[in-house]
């Protein structure tokens, strides 16, 4: 009986040891996240939000931060009256007095220190000013294209550094923008160009009123280097056709609508001194062709090699 009892006890002990060794170890305890009352809503302590350690770090008064460039359309005598810019500074960026940001008025880049918010305006101290020059004296004469594609064209050639945009009405133009003048349409193009210039640290291009194909040829007659981008026999690659010295002279690129130019228009451009050039074997959408042609021309001029400016 004693032997049987010892065997029974030993067996129970062994089973307990095996069961203990096979148990899954408990998960490590995760510390609770820290909560704190919102400083802007301290009147209601019940409303709380989670904060990361970086967010809990106290803000140093008067510290300087360089923000993205903020487009400003109404700035004078140390005061920003542009409601959209003031709202962006106050609500989106939550900029406090003493902090520094970059403003952009279409021609100048301004390093500004916020002083205060007063009556829907922002009072600032101007620390530095830099006049933004176009990458090159390049005019993009683009035949009007439909809808949002034209807006994309304006945005992309502005980012690349075009100095002027000339909307052209050709025989195959089908865009509604080719009809009677519309001030709201031109205002939208200017807004798109200003935003693109602010984003790309460039200068807002001059956007001319739309004009017929023949009038556009006359308008560009004084350009030193003129190219019509088309699928024409004998046309040279645009990247090789644009000379490096074109950066210091007025250069014009003429690009067609969705259906390209007619043969009659190509011959008229040739007679006006335009050199046919192509973008390769790919068939590109009009807005893509304009951005590609602008980039190739600016690269050939050396305009894309400039170092980043300091302010």
mmCIF file of C-alpha atoms in Angstrom:
data_model
loop_
_atom_site.group_PDB
_atom_site.id
_atom_site.type_symbol
_atom_site.label_atom_id
_atom_site.label_comp_id
_atom_site.label_asym_id
_atom_site.label_seq_id
_atom_site.Cartn_x
_atom_site.Cartn_y
_atom_site.Cartn_z
ATOM 1 C CA UNK A 1 0.000 0.000 0.000
ATOM 2 C CA UNK A 2 2.828 2.325 0.851
ATOM 3 C CA UNK A 3 4.532 1.613 -2.460
ATOM 4 C CA UNK A 4 1.254 2.147 -4.286
ATOM 5 C CA UNK A 5 0.746 5.421 -2.433
ATOM 6 C CA UNK A 6 4.240 6.626 -3.215
ATOM 7 C CA UNK A 7 3.708 5.769 -6.882
ATOM 8 C CA UNK A 8 0.410 7.571 -6.887
ATOM 9 C CA UNK A 9 1.991 10.641 -5.244
ATOM 10 C CA UNK A 10 4.943 10.674 -7.645
ATOM 11 C CA UNK A 11 2.637 10.409 -10.649
ATOM 12 C CA UNK A 12 0.492 13.321 -9.437
ATOM 13 C CA UNK A 13 3.558 15.461 -8.847
ATOM 14 C CA UNK A 14 4.884 14.711 -12.336
ATOM 15 C CA UNK A 15 1.549 15.612 -13.948
ATOM 16 C CA UNK A 16 1.453 18.892 -12.048
ATOM 17 C CA UNK A 17 4.990 19.732 -13.154
ATOM 18 C CA UNK A 18 4.203 18.972 -16.815
ATOM 19 C CA UNK A 19 1.000 21.056 -16.660
ATOM 20 C CA UNK A 20 2.843 24.007 -15.092
ATOM 21 C CA UNK A 21 5.593 23.928 -17.719
ATOM 22 C CA UNK A 22 3.074 23.861 -20.587
ATOM 23 C CA UNK A 23 1.142 26.927 -19.443
ATOM 24 C CA UNK A 24 1.244 29.972 -21.741
ATOM 25 C CA UNK A 25 3.084 32.783 -19.960
ATOM 26 C CA UNK A 26 0.905 35.796 -19.151
ATOM 27 C CA UNK A 27 1.045 38.771 -21.490
ATOM 28 C CA UNK A 28 3.209 41.669 -20.373
ATOM 29 C CA UNK A 29 1.204 44.410 -18.791
ATOM 30 C CA UNK A 30 0.787 47.440 -21.053
ATOM 31 C CA UNK A 31 0.875 50.752 -19.182
ATOM 32 C CA UNK A 32 -2.262 52.816 -19.423
ATOM 33 C CA UNK A 33 -2.251 55.694 -21.910
ATOM 34 C CA UNK A 34 -2.050 59.128 -20.403
ATOM 35 C CA UNK A 35 -5.046 61.383 -20.713
ATOM 36 C CA UNK A 36 -5.254 65.039 -19.999
ATOM 37 C CA UNK A 37 -7.797 67.762 -20.300
ATOM 38 C CA UNK A 38 -7.849 69.736 -23.529
ATOM 39 C CA UNK A 39 -6.237 73.138 -22.800
ATOM 40 C CA UNK A 40 -8.582 74.862 -25.218
ATOM 41 C CA UNK A 41 -11.672 73.377 -23.513
ATOM 42 C CA UNK A 42 -10.657 73.601 -19.871
ATOM 43 C CA UNK A 43 -14.103 74.976 -19.045
ATOM 44 C CA UNK A 44 -15.462 71.464 -19.504
ATOM 45 C CA UNK A 45 -13.057 69.045 -17.707
ATOM 46 C CA UNK A 46 -15.166 66.052 -18.695
ATOM 47 C CA UNK A 47 -13.955 66.279 -22.290
ATOM 48 C CA UNK A 48 -10.552 64.610 -22.550
ATOM 49 C CA UNK A 49 -8.353 63.439 -25.350
ATOM 50 C CA UNK A 50 -5.326 61.177 -25.689
ATOM 51 C CA UNK A 51 -1.942 62.866 -26.052
ATOM 52 C CA UNK A 52 1.376 61.469 -27.187
ATOM 53 C CA UNK A 53 4.557 62.363 -25.260
ATOM 54 C CA UNK A 54 5.502 64.790 -28.050
ATOM 55 C CA UNK A 55 2.155 66.538 -27.751
ATOM 56 C CA UNK A 56 2.518 66.759 -23.959
ATOM 57 C CA UNK A 57 5.842 68.584 -24.327
ATOM 58 C CA UNK A 58 5.327 72.225 -23.340
ATOM 59 C CA UNK A 59 5.592 74.782 -26.149
ATOM 60 C CA UNK A 60 8.429 77.241 -25.771
ATOM 61 C CA UNK A 61 7.124 80.806 -26.056
ATOM 62 C CA UNK A 62 8.522 82.800 -28.936
ATOM 63 C CA UNK A 63 10.078 79.814 -30.699
ATOM 64 C CA UNK A 64 10.583 80.146 -34.446
ATOM 65 C CA UNK A 65 9.205 77.584 -36.861
ATOM 66 C CA UNK A 66 9.519 77.662 -40.635
ATOM 67 C CA UNK A 67 6.234 76.572 -42.181
ATOM 68 C CA UNK A 68 5.190 75.905 -45.751
ATOM 69 C CA UNK A 69 4.602 78.971 -47.880
ATOM 70 C CA UNK A 70 1.166 80.477 -47.326
ATOM 71 C CA UNK A 71 -0.386 82.224 -50.374
ATOM 72 C CA UNK A 72 -1.361 85.782 -49.415
ATOM 73 C CA UNK A 73 -3.463 87.982 -51.694
ATOM 74 C CA UNK A 74 -3.999 90.984 -49.395
ATOM 75 C CA UNK A 75 -0.872 92.018 -47.469
ATOM 76 C CA UNK A 76 0.151 95.584 -46.701
ATOM 77 C CA UNK A 77 1.962 97.482 -43.925
ATOM 78 C CA UNK A 78 2.493 94.499 -41.658
ATOM 79 C CA UNK A 79 -1.104 93.317 -41.836
ATOM 80 C CA UNK A 80 -2.623 90.285 -43.577
ATOM 81 C CA UNK A 81 -6.261 90.939 -44.504
ATOM 82 C CA UNK A 82 -6.702 87.793 -46.598
ATOM 83 C CA UNK A 83 -9.436 85.926 -44.693
ATOM 84 C CA UNK A 84 -8.425 82.542 -46.108
ATOM 85 C CA UNK A 85 -4.776 82.973 -45.121
ATOM 86 C CA UNK A 86 -5.692 84.200 -41.622
ATOM 87 C CA UNK A 87 -8.059 81.268 -41.125
ATOM 88 C CA UNK A 88 -5.348 78.832 -42.275
ATOM 89 C CA UNK A 89 -2.797 80.331 -39.872
ATOM 90 C CA UNK A 90 -5.175 80.350 -36.930
ATOM 91 C CA UNK A 91 -7.279 77.212 -37.383
ATOM 92 C CA UNK A 92 -5.185 74.778 -39.443
ATOM 93 C CA UNK A 93 -1.610 75.626 -38.394
ATOM 94 C CA UNK A 94 -2.648 77.025 -34.981
ATOM 95 C CA UNK A 95 0.173 79.522 -35.173
ATOM 96 C CA UNK A 96 0.786 81.551 -32.035
ATOM 97 C CA UNK A 97 2.253 85.043 -31.641
ATOM 98 C CA UNK A 98 6.026 84.901 -31.908
ATOM 99 C CA UNK A 99 6.143 82.022 -34.396
ATOM 100 C CA UNK A 100 7.591 82.422 -37.901
ATOM 101 C CA UNK A 101 6.116 81.369 -41.250
ATOM 102 C CA UNK A 102 6.647 82.001 -44.958
ATOM 103 C CA UNK A 103 4.144 84.050 -46.935
ATOM 104 C CA UNK A 104 3.929 84.386 -50.701
ATOM 105 C CA UNK A 105 2.200 87.175 -52.643
ATOM 106 C CA UNK A 106 2.801 85.844 -56.174
ATOM 107 C CA UNK A 107 6.084 87.680 -56.747
ATOM 108 C CA UNK A 108 7.827 87.803 -53.356
ATOM 109 C CA UNK A 109 8.584 85.278 -50.642
ATOM 110 C CA UNK A 110 8.188 86.854 -47.196
ATOM 111 C CA UNK A 111 9.574 85.605 -43.901
ATOM 112 C CA UNK A 112 7.061 86.816 -41.325
ATOM 113 C CA UNK A 113 6.696 86.646 -37.556
ATOM 114 C CA UNK A 114 3.148 86.593 -36.237
ATOM 115 C CA UNK A 115 2.418 89.392 -33.754
ATOM 116 C CA UNK A 116 -1.311 89.053 -33.076
ATOM 117 C CA UNK A 117 -4.775 88.332 -34.457
ATOM 118 C CA UNK A 118 -7.037 91.383 -34.559
ATOM 119 C CA UNK A 119 -10.488 91.869 -36.121
ATOM 120 C CA UNK A 120 -10.150 89.041 -38.630
ATOM 121 C CA UNK A 121 -6.641 90.152 -39.642
ATOM 122 C CA UNK A 122 -3.166 88.984 -38.703
ATOM 123 C CA UNK A 123 -0.527 91.502 -37.690
ATOM 124 C CA UNK A 124 2.970 90.376 -38.647
ATOM 125 C CA UNK A 125 6.563 91.582 -38.576
ATOM 126 C CA UNK A 126 8.436 91.243 -41.876
ATOM 127 C CA UNK A 127 11.853 89.661 -41.257
ATOM 128 C CA UNK A 128 13.051 89.104 -44.834
ATOM 129 C CA UNK A 129 11.878 89.428 -48.434
ATOM 130 C CA UNK A 130 13.040 87.635 -51.578
ATOM 131 C CA UNK A 131 11.798 88.421 -55.072
ATOM 132 C CA UNK A 132 11.069 85.202 -56.951
ATOM 133 C CA UNK A 133 12.221 85.163 -60.578
ATOM 134 C CA UNK A 134 10.820 82.834 -63.249
ATOM 135 C CA UNK A 135 12.982 79.834 -64.080
ATOM 136 C CA UNK A 136 13.256 81.091 -67.675
ATOM 137 C CA UNK A 137 11.485 83.420 -70.104
ATOM 138 C CA UNK A 138 9.253 80.611 -71.342
ATOM 139 C CA UNK A 139 5.766 81.055 -72.816
ATOM 140 C CA UNK A 140 3.500 78.008 -73.074
ATOM 141 C CA UNK A 141 0.901 78.607 -75.807
ATOM 142 C CA UNK A 142 -1.548 75.771 -75.241
ATOM 143 C CA UNK A 143 -4.677 75.240 -77.304
ATOM 144 C CA UNK A 144 -7.635 75.065 -74.923
ATOM 145 C CA UNK A 145 -8.548 71.596 -73.654
ATOM 146 C CA UNK A 146 -11.627 70.365 -71.852
ATOM 147 C CA UNK A 147 -12.595 70.783 -68.206
ATOM 148 C CA UNK A 148 -10.321 69.722 -65.381
ATOM 149 C CA UNK A 149 -7.505 68.864 -67.789
ATOM 150 C CA UNK A 150 -6.912 72.548 -68.424
ATOM 151 C CA UNK A 151 -6.747 73.182 -64.682
ATOM 152 C CA UNK A 152 -4.189 70.373 -64.367
ATOM 153 C CA UNK A 153 -2.186 71.904 -67.225
ATOM 154 C CA UNK A 154 -2.084 75.321 -65.510
ATOM 155 C CA UNK A 155 -0.985 73.726 -62.246
ATOM 156 C CA UNK A 156 1.814 71.603 -63.718
ATOM 157 C CA UNK A 157 3.435 74.177 -66.015
ATOM 158 C CA UNK A 158 3.327 76.700 -63.152
ATOM 159 C CA UNK A 159 5.109 74.255 -60.852
ATOM 160 C CA UNK A 160 7.771 73.691 -63.513
ATOM 161 C CA UNK A 161 8.423 77.421 -63.937
ATOM 162 C CA UNK A 162 6.664 78.809 -67.029
ATOM 163 C CA UNK A 163 6.691 82.618 -67.161
ATOM 164 C CA UNK A 164 3.528 82.983 -69.297
ATOM 165 C CA UNK A 165 0.500 80.928 -70.280
ATOM 166 C CA UNK A 166 -1.263 81.802 -73.532
ATOM 167 C CA UNK A 167 -4.610 80.013 -74.141
ATOM 168 C CA UNK A 168 -5.102 79.442 -77.882
ATOM 169 C CA UNK A 169 -8.309 78.712 -79.820
ATOM 170 C CA UNK A 170 -7.534 76.425 -82.762
ATOM 171 C CA UNK A 171 -9.708 74.745 -85.400
ATOM 172 C CA UNK A 172 -10.071 71.555 -83.340
ATOM 173 C CA UNK A 173 -10.624 73.230 -79.987
ATOM 174 C CA UNK A 174 -13.771 71.816 -78.351
ATOM 175 C CA UNK A 175 -13.439 73.373 -74.881
ATOM 176 C CA UNK A 176 -16.285 75.600 -73.685
ATOM 177 C CA UNK A 177 -13.619 78.048 -72.477
ATOM 178 C CA UNK A 178 -13.152 79.104 -76.108
ATOM 179 C CA UNK A 179 -16.504 80.915 -76.030
ATOM 180 C CA UNK A 180 -17.138 84.467 -74.862
ATOM 181 C CA UNK A 181 -14.979 85.837 -72.055
ATOM 182 C CA UNK A 182 -15.727 84.659 -68.532
ATOM 183 C CA UNK A 183 -14.114 86.543 -65.648
ATOM 184 C CA UNK A 184 -14.791 83.735 -63.168
ATOM 185 C CA UNK A 185 -12.937 81.278 -65.411
ATOM 186 C CA UNK A 186 -9.866 83.515 -65.590
ATOM 187 C CA UNK A 187 -10.041 84.100 -61.833
ATOM 188 C CA UNK A 188 -10.036 80.332 -61.254
ATOM 189 C CA UNK A 189 -6.967 79.906 -63.465
ATOM 190 C CA UNK A 190 -5.175 82.616 -61.498
ATOM 191 C CA UNK A 191 -6.089 80.952 -58.185
ATOM 192 C CA UNK A 192 -4.738 77.628 -59.412
ATOM 193 C CA UNK A 193 -1.528 79.275 -60.622
ATOM 194 C CA UNK A 194 -1.005 81.155 -57.335
ATOM 195 C CA UNK A 195 -1.453 77.992 -55.275
ATOM 196 C CA UNK A 196 0.878 76.002 -57.557
ATOM 197 C CA UNK A 197 3.534 78.739 -57.428
ATOM 198 C CA UNK A 198 3.346 78.885 -53.633
ATOM 199 C CA UNK A 199 3.685 75.108 -53.382
ATOM 200 C CA UNK A 200 6.649 74.927 -55.774
ATOM 201 C CA UNK A 201 8.542 78.014 -54.482
ATOM 202 C CA UNK A 202 8.163 79.617 -57.910
ATOM 203 C CA UNK A 203 6.613 82.704 -59.414
ATOM 204 C CA UNK A 204 3.013 83.029 -60.558
ATOM 205 C CA UNK A 205 2.939 83.116 -64.376
ATOM 206 C CA UNK A 206 1.143 85.743 -66.416
ATOM 207 C CA UNK A 207 -2.059 84.218 -67.838
ATOM 208 C CA UNK A 208 -3.246 85.976 -70.982
ATOM 209 C CA UNK A 209 -6.776 86.047 -72.375
ATOM 210 C CA UNK A 210 -7.646 83.290 -74.878
ATOM 211 C CA UNK A 211 -7.058 84.286 -78.494
ATOM 212 C CA UNK A 212 -7.452 82.693 -81.957
ATOM 213 C CA UNK A 213 -4.618 80.704 -83.499
ATOM 214 C CA UNK A 214 -3.605 83.422 -85.967
ATOM 215 C CA UNK A 215 -3.546 86.108 -83.275
ATOM 216 C CA UNK A 216 -1.400 83.850 -81.087
ATOM 217 C CA UNK A 217 1.162 83.495 -83.897
ATOM 218 C CA UNK A 218 1.316 87.276 -84.183
ATOM 219 C CA UNK A 219 1.622 87.657 -80.407
ATOM 220 C CA UNK A 220 4.612 85.283 -80.314
ATOM 221 C CA UNK A 221 6.331 86.680 -83.406
ATOM 222 C CA UNK A 222 8.973 88.471 -81.299
ATOM 223 C CA UNK A 223 10.099 85.310 -79.466
ATOM 224 C CA UNK A 224 13.723 84.421 -80.158
ATOM 225 C CA UNK A 225 13.081 80.650 -80.141
ATOM 226 C CA UNK A 226 9.710 79.230 -81.236
ATOM 227 C CA UNK A 227 8.666 75.589 -81.430
ATOM 228 C CA UNK A 228 5.416 73.888 -82.425
ATOM 229 C CA UNK A 229 5.046 70.469 -80.795
ATOM 230 C CA UNK A 230 3.436 68.105 -83.305
ATOM 231 C CA UNK A 231 3.751 64.804 -85.174
ATOM 232 C CA UNK A 232 5.353 66.198 -88.312
ATOM 233 C CA UNK A 233 7.765 64.460 -90.665
ATOM 234 C CA UNK A 234 11.243 65.802 -90.103
ATOM 235 C CA UNK A 235 10.501 67.206 -86.630
ATOM 236 C CA UNK A 236 13.409 67.068 -84.188
ATOM 237 C CA UNK A 237 13.210 65.849 -80.569
ATOM 238 C CA UNK A 238 12.300 68.872 -78.470
ATOM 239 C CA UNK A 239 14.975 68.193 -75.854
ATOM 240 C CA UNK A 240 17.661 68.495 -78.540
ATOM 241 C CA UNK A 241 16.049 71.295 -80.533
ATOM 242 C CA UNK A 242 15.995 73.827 -77.673
ATOM 243 C CA UNK A 243 19.438 75.456 -77.369
ATOM 244 C CA UNK A 244 21.031 76.082 -73.970
ATOM 245 C CA UNK A 245 21.239 79.834 -74.631
ATOM 246 C CA UNK A 246 17.428 79.951 -74.940
ATOM 247 C CA UNK A 247 17.307 80.463 -71.165
ATOM 248 C CA UNK A 248 18.374 84.074 -71.636
ATOM 249 C CA UNK A 249 15.901 84.824 -74.445
ATOM 250 C CA UNK A 250 12.148 84.624 -74.931
ATOM 251 C CA UNK A 251 11.209 81.054 -75.884
ATOM 252 C CA UNK A 252 7.713 79.906 -76.907
ATOM 253 C CA UNK A 253 6.183 76.430 -77.118
ATOM 254 C CA UNK A 254 2.965 75.962 -79.110
ATOM 255 C CA UNK A 255 0.950 72.846 -78.222
ATOM 256 C CA UNK A 256 -2.263 71.514 -79.752
ATOM 257 C CA UNK A 257 -5.687 70.454 -78.385
ATOM 258 C CA UNK A 258 -7.017 66.904 -77.988
ATOM 259 C CA UNK A 259 -7.219 66.415 -81.774
ATOM 260 C CA UNK A 260 -3.799 68.014 -82.445
ATOM 261 C CA UNK A 261 -3.177 70.707 -85.064
ATOM 262 C CA UNK A 262 -4.498 70.622 -88.605
ATOM 263 C CA UNK A 263 -1.960 70.519 -91.418
ATOM 264 C CA UNK A 264 -2.982 74.041 -92.359
ATOM 265 C CA UNK A 265 -2.129 75.287 -88.849
ATOM 266 C CA UNK A 266 1.249 73.542 -88.897
ATOM 267 C CA UNK A 267 2.097 75.204 -92.210
ATOM 268 C CA UNK A 268 0.995 78.601 -90.865
ATOM 269 C CA UNK A 269 3.214 78.124 -87.801
ATOM 270 C CA UNK A 270 6.152 77.147 -90.016
ATOM 271 C CA UNK A 271 5.647 80.299 -92.067
ATOM 272 C CA UNK A 272 5.655 82.327 -88.818
ATOM 273 C CA UNK A 273 9.063 80.923 -87.850
ATOM 274 C CA UNK A 274 8.041 78.041 -85.578
ATOM 275 C CA UNK A 275 10.271 74.955 -85.691
ATOM 276 C CA UNK A 276 8.428 71.580 -85.580
ATOM 277 C CA UNK A 277 9.482 69.381 -82.651
ATOM 278 C CA UNK A 278 8.172 66.149 -81.155
ATOM 279 C CA UNK A 279 8.093 64.426 -77.753
ATOM 280 C CA UNK A 280 8.888 60.899 -78.895
ATOM 281 C CA UNK A 281 6.777 57.983 -80.043
ATOM 282 C CA UNK A 282 4.277 58.048 -77.163
ATOM 283 C CA UNK A 283 0.797 59.495 -77.725
ATOM 284 C CA UNK A 284 0.250 61.761 -74.716
ATOM 285 C CA UNK A 285 -2.793 63.589 -73.455
ATOM 286 C CA UNK A 286 -2.637 67.326 -74.044
ATOM 287 C CA UNK A 287 -1.970 68.240 -70.404
ATOM 288 C CA UNK A 288 0.723 65.538 -70.139
ATOM 289 C CA UNK A 289 2.335 66.716 -73.375
ATOM 290 C CA UNK A 290 2.440 70.307 -72.093
ATOM 291 C CA UNK A 291 4.106 69.307 -68.816
ATOM 292 C CA UNK A 292 6.582 67.055 -70.653
ATOM 293 C CA UNK A 293 7.437 69.740 -73.212
ATOM 294 C CA UNK A 294 7.916 72.338 -70.472
ATOM 295 C CA UNK A 295 10.217 70.051 -68.495
ATOM 296 C CA UNK A 296 12.282 69.127 -71.570
ATOM 297 C CA UNK A 297 12.655 72.749 -72.644
ATOM 298 C CA UNK A 298 13.591 73.980 -69.169
ATOM 299 C CA UNK A 299 16.069 71.134 -68.759
ATOM 300 C CA UNK A 300 17.696 71.939 -72.109
ATOM 301 C CA UNK A 301 17.982 75.579 -71.016
ATOM 302 C CA UNK A 302 19.589 74.565 -67.725
ATOM 303 C CA UNK A 303 16.791 76.257 -65.794
ATOM 304 C CA UNK A 304 16.201 73.189 -63.608
ATOM 305 C CA UNK A 305 19.794 73.150 -62.333
ATOM 306 C CA UNK A 306 19.464 76.181 -60.056
ATOM 307 C CA UNK A 307 20.148 75.529 -56.326
ATOM 308 C CA UNK A 308 17.415 75.826 -53.730
ATOM 309 C CA UNK A 309 17.197 79.404 -52.389
ATOM 310 C CA UNK A 310 17.635 80.362 -48.734
ATOM 311 C CA UNK A 311 15.551 82.967 -47.001
#
